[in-house]
Amino acid sequence: MLAVAAGTLTACGSLQGKTDKSGTALGAAKTSTSQYLKPGERTLTPPLTGTSLTGEHIDIARWRGHVVVINVWGSWCAPCRKEAPELARLAKETKALGVRFLGVDIRDSKTAASAFEKDYGITYPSIFDPDSRSMLGFKSLASRAVPTTYVLDRSGKVAALSIGPLTARDFLPIIQGIADEKPAPSGR
């Protein structure tokens, strides 16, 4: 039912060969792909908590029951600037479906990150993560490139991901399809 096209796009190359404070290598995607995972192929999302740019405590475990879009970004990242208006548009277009959006701002300053959100009309919260630690549990799910976007189904499992900048036109059907899925029976 959902067809996901894999496209060739460039993600931020400024991470090539660098490590975060935990010593984990930060990779830069040479191409961008989107992938949809069938319900039987999905894995539970690793814990993700943090403090937003506005000081709010965020824990995505509290968002179970909602489809959640998580976008890893940085104001210094050219592809992130390219996709930011697309994400702002997606957040508005899917709000009526109960979809929640969360940014994870890495390797940035609060001033630059806040200006980025204002400039691009980002109204959803972003975890401020200058040390790139909040996404460590996700590294088994995808290479660590910026931007990367995850879509969680209502049970908190990764249902789709995109590495590299995405477009609203291509990603909207994916989000809508996941929002249209029936929730898994209790006990799963």
Short mmCIF file of C-alpha atoms in Angstrom, two decimals:
data_model
loop_
_atom_site.label_atom_id
_atom_site.label_comp_id
_atom_site.label_asym_id
_atom_site.label_seq_id
_atom_site.Cartn_x
_atom_site.Cartn_y
_atom_site.Cartn_z
CA MET A 1 0.00 0.00 0.00
CA LEU A 2 2.75 2.43 0.86
CA ALA A 3 5.45 2.79 -1.71
CA VAL A 4 8.55 4.64 -0.61
CA ALA A 5 10.92 5.88 -3.24
CA ALA A 6 14.59 6.03 -2.45
CA GLY A 7 16.12 9.22 -3.78
CA THR A 8 19.65 10.45 -4.08
CA LEU A 9 20.26 13.53 -1.98
CA THR A 10 23.24 14.81 -0.05
CA ALA A 11 23.22 15.15 3.72
CA CYS A 12 25.56 17.33 5.73
CA GLY A 13 29.14 16.38 5.07
CA SER A 14 30.54 18.43 7.93
CA LEU A 15 30.22 15.45 10.28
CA GLN A 16 32.59 13.25 8.26
CA GLY A 17 35.27 11.73 10.48
CA LYS A 18 34.19 13.57 13.65
CA THR A 19 33.06 12.08 16.94
CA ASP A 20 30.67 13.25 19.62
CA LYS A 21 31.66 13.56 23.29
CA SER A 22 30.94 9.86 23.86
CA GLY A 23 33.55 8.99 21.22
CA THR A 24 30.95 7.68 18.76
CA ALA A 25 31.69 8.44 15.12
CA LEU A 26 29.29 10.84 13.47
CA GLY A 27 28.64 9.76 9.90
CA ALA A 28 27.54 11.84 6.96
CA ALA A 29 25.17 10.25 4.49
CA LYS A 30 26.41 10.44 0.91
CA THR A 31 22.91 9.69 -0.36
CA SER A 32 19.46 9.98 1.09
CA THR A 33 16.91 7.23 1.30
CA SER A 34 13.48 6.77 2.78
CA GLN A 35 12.33 3.43 4.08
CA TYR A 36 8.92 2.18 5.24
CA LEU A 37 8.88 -0.78 7.63
CA LYS A 38 5.96 -3.20 7.65
CA PRO A 39 4.37 -3.69 11.09
CA GLY A 40 6.12 -7.05 11.64
CA GLU A 41 9.54 -5.52 10.85
CA ARG A 42 9.34 -2.65 13.34
CA THR A 43 11.33 -2.30 16.54
CA LEU A 44 10.41 -0.40 19.68
CA THR A 45 11.89 3.05 19.76
CA PRO A 46 14.82 3.56 22.13
CA PRO A 47 14.20 5.96 25.01
CA LEU A 48 14.36 9.61 23.99
CA THR A 49 14.14 12.34 26.58
CA GLY A 50 15.56 15.81 26.92
CA THR A 51 14.95 19.47 27.47
CA SER A 52 13.51 21.56 24.67
CA LEU A 53 14.94 24.86 23.46
CA THR A 54 12.25 26.54 25.58
CA GLY A 55 13.05 24.53 28.75
CA GLU A 56 10.22 21.97 28.53
CA HIS A 57 11.01 18.36 29.59
CA ILE A 58 10.18 15.95 26.76
CA ASP A 59 9.84 12.16 26.94
CA ILE A 60 8.49 10.51 23.79
CA ALA A 61 7.25 7.54 25.81
CA ARG A 62 4.47 9.89 26.94
CA TRP A 63 3.46 10.35 23.30
CA ARG A 64 2.48 6.70 22.75
CA GLY A 65 -0.86 6.47 21.03
CA HIS A 66 0.21 9.22 18.60
CA VAL A 67 2.15 8.97 15.37
CA VAL A 68 5.39 10.85 16.10
CA VAL A 69 7.80 12.37 13.59
CA ILE A 70 11.32 12.91 14.98
CA ASN A 71 13.73 15.03 12.95
CA VAL A 72 17.43 15.27 13.83
CA TRP A 73 18.80 18.63 12.65
CA GLY A 74 21.31 21.42 13.17
CA SER A 75 21.15 25.08 12.17
CA TRP A 76 24.63 24.69 10.61
CA CYS A 77 23.36 22.00 8.21
CA ALA A 78 22.48 23.18 4.67
CA PRO A 79 20.17 20.19 3.91
CA CYS A 80 18.39 20.86 7.24
CA ARG A 81 17.71 24.42 6.11
CA LYS A 82 16.38 23.05 2.83
CA GLU A 83 13.96 20.64 4.51
CA ALA A 84 12.86 22.88 7.43
CA PRO A 85 9.99 24.56 5.50
CA GLU A 86 8.89 21.09 4.33
CA LEU A 87 8.75 19.82 7.93
CA ALA A 88 6.87 22.94 9.09
CA ARG A 89 4.34 22.28 6.33
CA LEU A 90 4.05 18.58 7.22
CA ALA A 91 3.47 19.40 10.88
CA LYS A 92 0.59 21.72 9.95
CA GLU A 93 -0.93 19.34 7.39
CA THR A 94 -0.89 16.31 9.71
CA LYS A 95 -1.93 18.00 12.96
CA ALA A 96 -5.60 17.05 12.40
CA LEU A 97 -4.49 13.39 12.19
CA GLY A 98 -3.03 13.63 15.71
CA VAL A 99 0.56 13.47 14.45
CA ARG A 100 3.13 15.02 16.78
CA PHE A 101 6.48 16.41 15.64
CA LEU A 102 9.72 16.63 17.60
CA GLY A 103 13.05 18.04 16.53
CA VAL A 104 16.38 17.02 18.01
CA ASP A 105 18.88 19.84 17.55
CA ILE A 106 22.46 18.57 17.71
CA ARG A 107 25.90 20.23 17.84
CA ASP A 108 24.43 23.71 18.00
CA SER A 109 24.07 26.77 20.22
CA LYS A 110 20.70 27.70 21.69
CA THR A 111 20.86 31.10 20.02
CA ALA A 112 21.46 29.65 16.53
CA ALA A 113 18.88 26.88 17.04
CA SER A 114 16.18 29.28 18.27
CA ALA A 115 16.85 31.64 15.36
CA PHE A 116 16.61 28.68 12.94
CA GLU A 117 13.19 27.68 14.32
CA LYS A 118 11.94 31.27 14.10
CA ASP A 119 13.30 31.80 10.57
CA TYR A 120 11.69 28.60 9.24
CA GLY A 121 8.41 28.76 11.18
CA ILE A 122 9.05 25.61 13.22
CA THR A 123 6.33 25.53 15.87
CA TYR A 124 6.87 22.05 17.32
CA PRO A 125 9.37 21.45 20.16
CA SER A 126 13.00 20.51 19.66
CA ILE A 127 15.21 18.81 22.20
CA PHE A 128 18.42 20.83 22.60
CA ASP A 129 21.25 18.31 22.40
CA PRO A 130 24.59 20.06 21.80
CA ASP A 131 26.56 16.90 22.71
CA SER A 132 24.52 14.61 20.39
CA ARG A 133 23.81 12.18 23.23
CA SER A 134 20.01 11.90 23.14
CA MET A 135 19.98 9.90 19.89
CA LEU A 136 22.65 7.34 20.89
CA GLY A 137 20.02 4.60 21.25
CA PHE A 138 18.93 5.19 17.65
CA LYS A 139 22.33 4.47 16.09
CA SER A 140 21.41 0.82 15.53
CA LEU A 141 18.38 1.95 13.49
CA ALA A 142 20.16 4.21 11.01
CA SER A 143 23.51 5.74 10.30
CA ARG A 144 24.14 8.92 12.22
CA ALA A 145 23.74 11.56 9.57
CA VAL A 146 22.02 14.90 9.63
CA PRO A 147 19.23 15.33 8.76
CA THR A 148 17.55 12.07 9.70
CA THR A 149 13.80 11.72 10.23
CA TYR A 150 11.98 8.87 12.00
CA VAL A 151 8.23 8.21 11.99
CA LEU A 152 6.94 6.23 14.98
CA ASP A 153 3.67 4.37 14.83
CA ARG A 154 1.08 4.67 17.61
CA SER A 155 2.71 1.85 19.59
CA GLY A 156 6.08 3.65 19.65
CA LYS A 157 7.80 1.57 16.97
CA VAL A 158 9.88 2.98 14.12
CA ALA A 159 7.64 2.67 11.07
CA ALA A 160 9.64 4.78 8.60
CA LEU A 161 12.87 6.70 8.36
CA SER A 162 14.52 9.09 5.97
CA ILE A 163 18.22 9.86 5.92
CA GLY A 164 18.90 13.17 4.20
CA PRO A 165 16.51 16.03 3.43
CA LEU A 166 12.92 15.11 2.67
CA THR A 167 10.08 16.81 0.85
CA ALA A 168 6.52 17.21 2.09
CA ARG A 169 5.20 15.86 -1.21
CA ASP A 170 7.12 12.58 -0.84
CA PHE A 171 6.83 12.15 2.94
CA LEU A 172 3.18 13.19 3.49
CA PRO A 173 1.76 9.90 2.08
CA ILE A 174 4.07 7.93 4.39
CA ILE A 175 2.91 9.83 7.49
CA GLN A 176 -0.74 9.61 6.43
CA GLY A 177 -0.43 5.86 5.81
CA ILE A 178 1.05 5.26 9.25
CA ALA A 179 -1.62 7.49 10.84
CA ASP A 180 -4.30 5.44 9.05
CA GLU A 181 -3.03 2.14 10.48
CA LYS A 182 -5.16 0.47 13.10
CA PRO A 183 -3.51 0.38 16.53
CA ALA A 184 -1.99 -2.96 17.50
CA PRO A 185 -4.08 -5.03 19.92
CA SER A 186 -3.26 -4.54 23.62
CA GLY A 187 -0.45 -6.66 25.02
CA ARG A 188 1.85 -6.27 22.04
#
